[in-house]
Amino acid sequence: MFELLREDLVAVEQELGRDSASSVSTITEIAEYLREGGGKRIRPSLLLLAAHLLGYSGPGAIRLGAVVEMVHTATLVHDDIIDGAETRRGRPSPNTKWGNEKCVLAGDWLYMQAFRVALDEKNLRVLDLLIGLTQQMVEGELLQIQKLGKAVSEAEYYDLIFRKTACLFSVSMRLGAVLAGATEAQEASLASYGRCVGLAFQIVDDVLDLTATEEVLGKPVASDLREGKATLAVIHSIDHGTARDRQTIQRVLDDRSFEYVSREQIREILVRNGSVEYAMVAADRYAEQSRVALASLPDSDFKRALLWVPDFVVAREK
């Protein structure tokens, strides 16, 4: 997929460099630091593939590819502040380097800059999608704060990860479809694909938070649980484990630390209850649903790349 989009992704990276420059040096420094931190660029890639799949090739896809990446970056900046994160992708998080005050404003600037660049498309549908997306993501963050330390239901978990993650995947696909002048049915199929891939992506992300090593993740293991967030594998163990299991997990959620319960104890509970496997089965299920969503769309290298993405999302190690 990345080979297929090589030139486009180079152009998106150049666009990001231009769009992230501000007359205020601190904003430019923070934006550049985040851009240099890497990332998979999966959201711009999905937008590009959706547009190309339906026959569009033009500067709008590059511009909007940079827009969705800026929106994603802005959410990361704000998330790190809210979570009190000290590292991201193996480096000090921006709030650790520049402080919360500067970073929250830099995140705000990135949101506004994304909308400003999107205005160049002169397309109200594009702006409508981006406004709805931003509202969903902010609502998701607020809902998550309300539920910190609580054993949420699976339905609540899926609502949260749609708002925080899958919505941006879905809108990235919709934006590519809009650029290509897609039919309503085509746009709906691509949006469904994005939603399912996004849900699979976040489920796997949450599993890796519990099972990977700090060296691979680039941040502390089980940081979600320490922050009071109950993710799918944890919810499964709360619902299907022993009363002692529930008490042990709730202790971490209450304390927001591993002072009295170790990470190894939590991992043992999850393994014993088959909770990690349960979460990965759910991720596989959404990956398959995403492939089914593309069934009615024309065959091409771009469609084959989209069919490969779910495998990449589920099999990744960080």
Short mmCIF file of C-alpha atoms in Angstrom, two decimals:
data_model
loop_
_atom_site.label_atom_id
_atom_site.label_comp_id
_atom_site.label_asym_id
_atom_site.label_seq_id
_atom_site.Cartn_x
_atom_site.Cartn_y
_atom_site.Cartn_z
CA MET A 1 0.00 0.00 0.00
CA PHE A 2 2.72 2.44 0.97
CA GLU A 3 4.60 1.70 -2.26
CA LEU A 4 1.44 2.39 -4.26
CA LEU A 5 1.06 5.77 -2.52
CA ARG A 6 4.74 6.66 -2.25
CA GLU A 7 4.61 9.89 -4.30
CA ASP A 8 1.33 10.99 -2.77
CA LEU A 9 2.58 10.44 0.78
CA VAL A 10 5.75 12.42 0.05
CA ALA A 11 3.51 15.23 -1.20
CA VAL A 12 1.32 14.98 1.94
CA GLU A 13 4.45 15.22 4.09
CA GLN A 14 5.56 18.34 2.21
CA GLU A 15 2.06 19.83 2.58
CA LEU A 16 2.16 19.10 6.32
CA GLY A 17 5.50 20.92 6.59
CA ARG A 18 4.07 24.01 4.87
CA ASP A 19 0.77 23.96 6.74
CA SER A 20 2.39 23.51 10.15
CA ALA A 21 4.52 26.65 9.87
CA SER A 22 3.39 29.62 11.96
CA SER A 23 4.73 33.12 12.55
CA VAL A 24 4.84 32.11 16.22
CA SER A 25 7.96 29.96 16.53
CA THR A 26 6.67 27.80 19.43
CA ILE A 27 3.78 26.51 17.30
CA THR A 28 6.13 25.65 14.44
CA GLU A 29 8.55 23.90 16.81
CA ILE A 30 5.83 21.79 18.44
CA ALA A 31 4.24 20.90 15.08
CA GLU A 32 7.62 20.00 13.58
CA TYR A 33 8.52 17.89 16.63
CA LEU A 34 5.28 15.93 16.24
CA ARG A 35 5.77 15.48 12.50
CA GLU A 36 9.33 14.22 12.99
CA GLY A 37 8.02 11.71 15.55
CA GLY A 38 6.76 9.59 12.69
CA GLY A 39 3.48 7.76 12.71
CA LYS A 40 1.89 5.42 10.21
CA ARG A 41 0.05 8.11 8.20
CA ILE A 42 -2.74 5.56 7.90
CA ARG A 43 -5.52 8.17 7.86
CA PRO A 44 -4.16 10.16 4.88
CA SER A 45 -3.40 6.83 3.18
CA LEU A 46 -7.02 5.74 3.52
CA LEU A 47 -8.25 9.05 2.14
CA LEU A 48 -5.90 8.76 -0.85
CA LEU A 49 -6.90 5.16 -1.54
CA ALA A 50 -10.62 6.02 -1.39
CA ALA A 51 -10.15 8.91 -3.82
CA HIS A 52 -8.00 6.89 -6.26
CA LEU A 53 -10.32 3.88 -6.06
CA LEU A 54 -13.10 6.04 -7.51
CA GLY A 55 -10.89 7.68 -10.14
CA TYR A 56 -9.85 10.95 -8.48
CA SER A 57 -6.28 12.19 -8.74
CA GLY A 58 -5.54 15.79 -7.87
CA PRO A 59 -4.20 18.28 -5.34
CA GLY A 60 -7.36 18.09 -3.21
CA ALA A 61 -6.44 14.61 -1.98
CA ILE A 62 -2.98 15.81 -0.90
CA ARG A 63 -4.47 18.83 0.85
CA LEU A 64 -7.14 16.84 2.68
CA GLY A 65 -4.64 14.09 3.49
CA ALA A 66 -2.65 16.74 5.38
CA VAL A 67 -5.87 18.02 6.97
CA VAL A 68 -6.85 14.65 8.51
CA GLU A 69 -3.29 14.16 9.75
CA MET A 70 -3.34 17.62 11.38
CA VAL A 71 -6.65 16.82 13.07
CA HIS A 72 -5.18 13.54 14.30
CA THR A 73 -2.04 15.30 15.55
CA ALA A 74 -4.11 17.93 17.39
CA THR A 75 -6.01 15.17 19.20
CA LEU A 76 -2.72 13.53 20.24
CA VAL A 77 -1.46 16.80 21.72
CA HIS A 78 -4.64 17.29 23.72
CA ASP A 79 -4.81 13.61 24.75
CA ASP A 80 -1.27 13.73 26.17
CA ILE A 81 -2.17 16.80 28.24
CA ILE A 82 -5.38 15.21 29.56
CA ASP A 83 -3.65 11.90 30.32
CA GLY A 84 -0.55 13.51 31.82
CA ALA A 85 1.54 11.44 29.40
CA GLU A 86 5.31 11.77 29.63
CA THR A 87 6.26 9.87 26.47
CA ARG A 88 4.92 9.35 22.96
CA ARG A 89 6.49 7.10 20.31
CA GLY A 90 9.55 6.60 22.48
CA ARG A 91 10.25 10.32 22.94
CA PRO A 92 9.23 12.93 25.53
CA SER A 93 5.66 14.03 24.81
CA PRO A 94 5.25 17.66 23.69
CA ASN A 95 3.64 18.67 27.01
CA THR A 96 6.74 17.32 28.80
CA LYS A 97 8.99 19.52 26.64
CA TRP A 98 6.89 22.67 26.29
CA GLY A 99 4.35 22.47 29.11
CA ASN A 100 0.57 22.12 29.07
CA GLU A 101 -0.23 25.78 28.43
CA LYS A 102 1.74 26.06 25.20
CA CYS A 103 0.68 22.61 23.97
CA VAL A 104 -3.06 23.07 24.45
CA LEU A 105 -2.85 26.27 22.39
CA ALA A 106 -0.69 24.56 19.75
CA GLY A 107 -3.32 21.81 19.52
CA ASP A 108 -6.04 24.43 19.09
CA TRP A 109 -3.98 26.11 16.36
CA LEU A 110 -3.57 22.80 14.51
CA TYR A 111 -7.35 22.25 14.56
CA MET A 112 -7.98 25.71 13.15
CA GLN A 113 -5.21 25.37 10.58
CA ALA A 114 -6.74 22.08 9.40
CA PHE A 115 -10.04 23.88 8.78
CA ARG A 116 -8.27 26.75 7.06
CA VAL A 117 -6.51 24.41 4.63
CA ALA A 118 -9.76 22.52 4.03
CA LEU A 119 -11.40 25.80 3.00
CA ASP A 120 -9.27 25.74 -0.15
CA GLU A 121 -11.52 22.95 -1.44
CA LYS A 122 -14.45 25.41 -1.41
CA ASN A 123 -16.71 22.48 -0.62
CA LEU A 124 -19.30 22.80 2.14
CA ARG A 125 -19.67 19.02 2.35
CA VAL A 126 -15.97 18.75 3.29
CA LEU A 127 -16.37 21.35 6.04
CA ASP A 128 -19.57 19.70 7.30
CA LEU A 129 -17.75 16.36 7.65
CA LEU A 130 -14.81 17.94 9.47
CA ILE A 131 -17.03 19.89 11.87
CA GLY A 132 -19.08 16.79 12.69
CA LEU A 133 -15.88 14.80 13.15
CA THR A 134 -14.35 17.32 15.55
CA GLN A 135 -17.53 17.47 17.63
CA GLN A 136 -17.66 13.66 17.86
CA MET A 137 -14.02 13.47 18.96
CA VAL A 138 -14.40 16.16 21.62
CA GLU A 139 -17.59 14.49 22.90
CA GLY A 140 -15.72 11.17 23.02
CA GLU A 141 -12.93 12.68 25.10
CA LEU A 142 -15.42 14.22 27.53
CA LEU A 143 -17.36 10.95 27.81
CA GLN A 144 -14.15 9.08 28.53
CA ILE A 145 -13.26 11.53 31.32
CA GLN A 146 -16.73 11.01 32.82
CA LYS A 147 -16.21 7.24 32.82
CA LEU A 148 -12.64 7.13 34.19
CA GLY A 149 -12.29 4.60 36.98
CA LYS A 150 -15.58 2.92 36.10
CA ALA A 151 -16.17 -0.57 34.71
CA VAL A 152 -17.98 0.49 31.53
CA SER A 153 -20.08 -1.86 29.39
CA GLU A 154 -18.96 -3.16 26.01
CA ALA A 155 -21.58 -0.94 24.34
CA GLU A 156 -20.13 2.12 26.09
CA TYR A 157 -16.62 1.05 25.11
CA TYR A 158 -17.54 0.73 21.43
CA ASP A 159 -19.25 4.13 21.47
CA LEU A 160 -16.12 5.68 22.98
CA ILE A 161 -13.67 4.15 20.50
CA PHE A 162 -15.90 5.09 17.57
CA ARG A 163 -15.89 8.73 18.68
CA LYS A 164 -12.20 8.84 19.59
CA THR A 165 -10.72 6.79 16.74
CA ALA A 166 -13.00 5.10 14.22
CA CYS A 167 -14.88 8.29 13.36
CA LEU A 168 -11.69 9.82 11.91
CA PHE A 169 -11.02 6.66 9.86
CA SER A 170 -14.59 6.77 8.55
CA VAL A 171 -14.47 10.49 7.70
CA SER A 172 -11.10 10.05 5.96
CA MET A 173 -12.77 7.54 3.64
CA ARG A 174 -15.79 9.83 3.16
CA LEU A 175 -13.55 12.78 2.24
CA GLY A 176 -11.81 10.71 -0.45
CA ALA A 177 -15.24 9.69 -1.75
CA VAL A 178 -16.49 13.30 -1.80
CA LEU A 179 -13.45 14.42 -3.82
CA ALA A 180 -14.18 11.68 -6.36
CA GLY A 181 -17.86 12.63 -6.69
CA ALA A 182 -18.97 9.26 -5.28
CA THR A 183 -22.55 8.09 -5.28
CA GLU A 184 -24.35 7.93 -1.94
CA ALA A 185 -24.00 4.15 -1.92
CA GLN A 186 -20.27 4.28 -2.67
CA GLU A 187 -19.66 6.84 0.07
CA ALA A 188 -21.66 4.74 2.55
CA SER A 189 -19.62 1.62 1.68
CA LEU A 190 -16.32 3.44 2.13
CA ALA A 191 -17.49 5.05 5.40
CA SER A 192 -18.51 1.62 6.73
CA TYR A 193 -15.10 0.26 5.76
CA GLY A 194 -13.37 3.12 7.61
CA ARG A 195 -15.52 2.64 10.70
CA CYS A 196 -14.73 -1.08 10.91
CA VAL A 197 -11.01 -0.62 10.27
CA GLY A 198 -10.94 2.12 12.90
CA LEU A 199 -12.66 -0.05 15.50
CA ALA A 200 -10.24 -2.92 14.78
CA PHE A 201 -7.31 -0.50 15.00
CA GLN A 202 -8.33 0.81 18.44
CA ILE A 203 -9.13 -2.63 19.85
CA VAL A 204 -5.65 -3.82 18.83
CA ASP A 205 -4.12 -0.60 20.20
CA ASP A 206 -5.78 -1.29 23.55
CA VAL A 207 -4.60 -4.93 23.56
CA LEU A 208 -1.02 -3.84 22.79
CA ASP A 209 -1.18 -1.41 25.70
CA LEU A 210 -1.69 -4.46 27.95
CA THR A 211 0.58 -7.00 26.26
CA ALA A 212 3.48 -5.29 24.45
CA THR A 213 6.77 -4.16 25.97
CA GLU A 214 7.58 -0.54 26.77
CA GLU A 215 10.48 -0.66 24.29
CA VAL A 216 8.13 -1.58 21.44
CA LEU A 217 5.23 0.68 22.48
CA GLY A 218 7.36 3.74 23.16
CA LYS A 219 5.32 4.43 26.33
CA PRO A 220 4.64 2.67 29.67
CA VAL A 221 2.74 -0.64 29.46
CA ALA A 222 -0.85 -0.73 30.79
CA SER A 223 -0.99 3.07 30.86
CA ASP A 224 -4.70 2.97 29.91
CA LEU A 225 -5.62 0.99 33.03
CA ARG A 226 -3.40 3.19 35.20
CA GLU A 227 -5.28 6.23 33.83
CA GLY A 228 -8.60 4.63 34.81
CA LYS A 229 -9.64 3.44 31.35
CA ALA A 230 -11.33 0.04 31.08
CA THR A 231 -10.66 -1.35 27.58
CA LEU A 232 -12.22 -4.42 25.93
CA ALA A 233 -10.00 -7.15 27.40
CA VAL A 234 -10.35 -5.60 30.87
CA ILE A 235 -14.14 -5.32 30.49
CA HIS A 236 -14.26 -9.01 29.49
CA SER A 237 -12.35 -10.05 32.64
CA ILE A 238 -14.59 -7.89 34.81
CA ASP A 239 -17.68 -9.52 33.25
CA HIS A 240 -16.37 -13.12 33.16
CA GLY A 241 -13.72 -13.35 35.88
CA THR A 242 -14.04 -14.17 39.55
CA ALA A 243 -15.13 -11.70 42.22
CA ARG A 244 -11.46 -11.51 43.24
CA ASP A 245 -10.50 -10.64 39.63
CA ARG A 246 -13.03 -7.82 39.61
CA GLN A 247 -11.76 -6.46 42.92
CA THR A 248 -8.14 -6.57 41.73
CA ILE A 249 -8.91 -4.71 38.49
CA GLN A 250 -11.12 -2.18 40.27
CA ARG A 251 -8.28 -1.47 42.72
CA VAL A 252 -6.09 -0.28 39.85
CA LEU A 253 -8.94 1.74 38.34
CA ASP A 254 -9.59 3.37 41.74
CA ASP A 255 -5.93 4.00 42.66
CA ARG A 256 -4.83 5.02 39.14
CA SER A 257 -1.58 3.23 39.92
CA PHE A 258 0.06 -0.18 40.20
CA GLU A 259 1.25 0.45 43.77
CA TYR A 260 -0.82 -2.35 45.33
CA VAL A 261 -1.57 -4.47 42.25
CA SER A 262 1.19 -5.32 39.78
CA ARG A 263 0.97 -5.28 36.00
CA GLU A 264 1.84 -8.99 36.10
CA GLN A 265 -1.23 -9.72 38.26
CA ILE A 266 -3.46 -7.93 35.76
CA ARG A 267 -1.87 -9.78 32.86
CA GLU A 268 -2.40 -13.13 34.62
CA ILE A 269 -6.10 -12.33 35.10
CA LEU A 270 -6.52 -11.38 31.44
CA VAL A 271 -4.73 -14.50 30.21
CA ARG A 272 -6.59 -16.84 32.57
CA ASN A 273 -9.97 -15.48 31.47
CA GLY A 274 -9.10 -15.58 27.76
CA SER A 275 -9.73 -11.83 27.62
CA VAL A 276 -6.89 -10.91 25.26
CA GLU A 277 -8.04 -13.58 22.80
CA TYR A 278 -11.61 -12.30 23.14
CA ALA A 279 -10.53 -8.79 22.21
CA MET A 280 -8.45 -10.00 19.26
CA VAL A 281 -11.40 -12.05 17.96
CA ALA A 282 -13.45 -8.84 18.05
CA ALA A 283 -10.72 -7.01 16.12
CA ASP A 284 -10.64 -9.82 13.52
CA ARG A 285 -14.42 -9.62 13.22
CA TYR A 286 -14.32 -5.90 12.43
CA ALA A 287 -11.43 -6.45 10.02
CA GLU A 288 -13.55 -8.96 8.11
CA GLN A 289 -16.57 -6.61 8.14
CA SER A 290 -14.40 -3.89 6.61
CA ARG A 291 -13.44 -6.18 3.71
CA VAL A 292 -17.10 -7.11 3.15
CA ALA A 293 -17.99 -3.40 2.95
CA LEU A 294 -15.87 -3.08 -0.21
CA ALA A 295 -17.59 -5.94 -2.08
CA SER A 296 -19.62 -3.71 -4.42
CA LEU A 297 -16.73 -1.42 -5.37
CA PRO A 298 -14.67 -1.86 -8.57
CA ASP A 299 -11.57 -4.05 -8.47
CA SER A 300 -8.17 -2.31 -8.78
CA ASP A 301 -4.77 -2.08 -7.12
CA PHE A 302 -6.29 0.54 -4.80
CA LYS A 303 -9.07 -1.81 -3.72
CA ARG A 304 -6.54 -4.59 -3.13
CA ALA A 305 -4.52 -2.18 -0.97
CA LEU A 306 -7.65 -1.37 1.05
CA LEU A 307 -8.31 -5.09 1.48
CA TRP A 308 -4.78 -5.48 2.85
CA VAL A 309 -5.09 -2.67 5.42
CA PRO A 310 -7.17 -4.68 7.95
CA ASP A 311 -4.48 -7.38 8.01
CA PHE A 312 -1.84 -4.71 8.71
CA VAL A 313 -3.99 -3.16 11.45
CA VAL A 314 -4.63 -6.47 13.26
CA ALA A 315 -1.11 -7.91 12.91
CA ARG A 316 0.89 -4.82 13.92
CA GLU A 317 3.06 -4.85 17.03
CA LYS A 318 2.88 -1.15 17.95
#
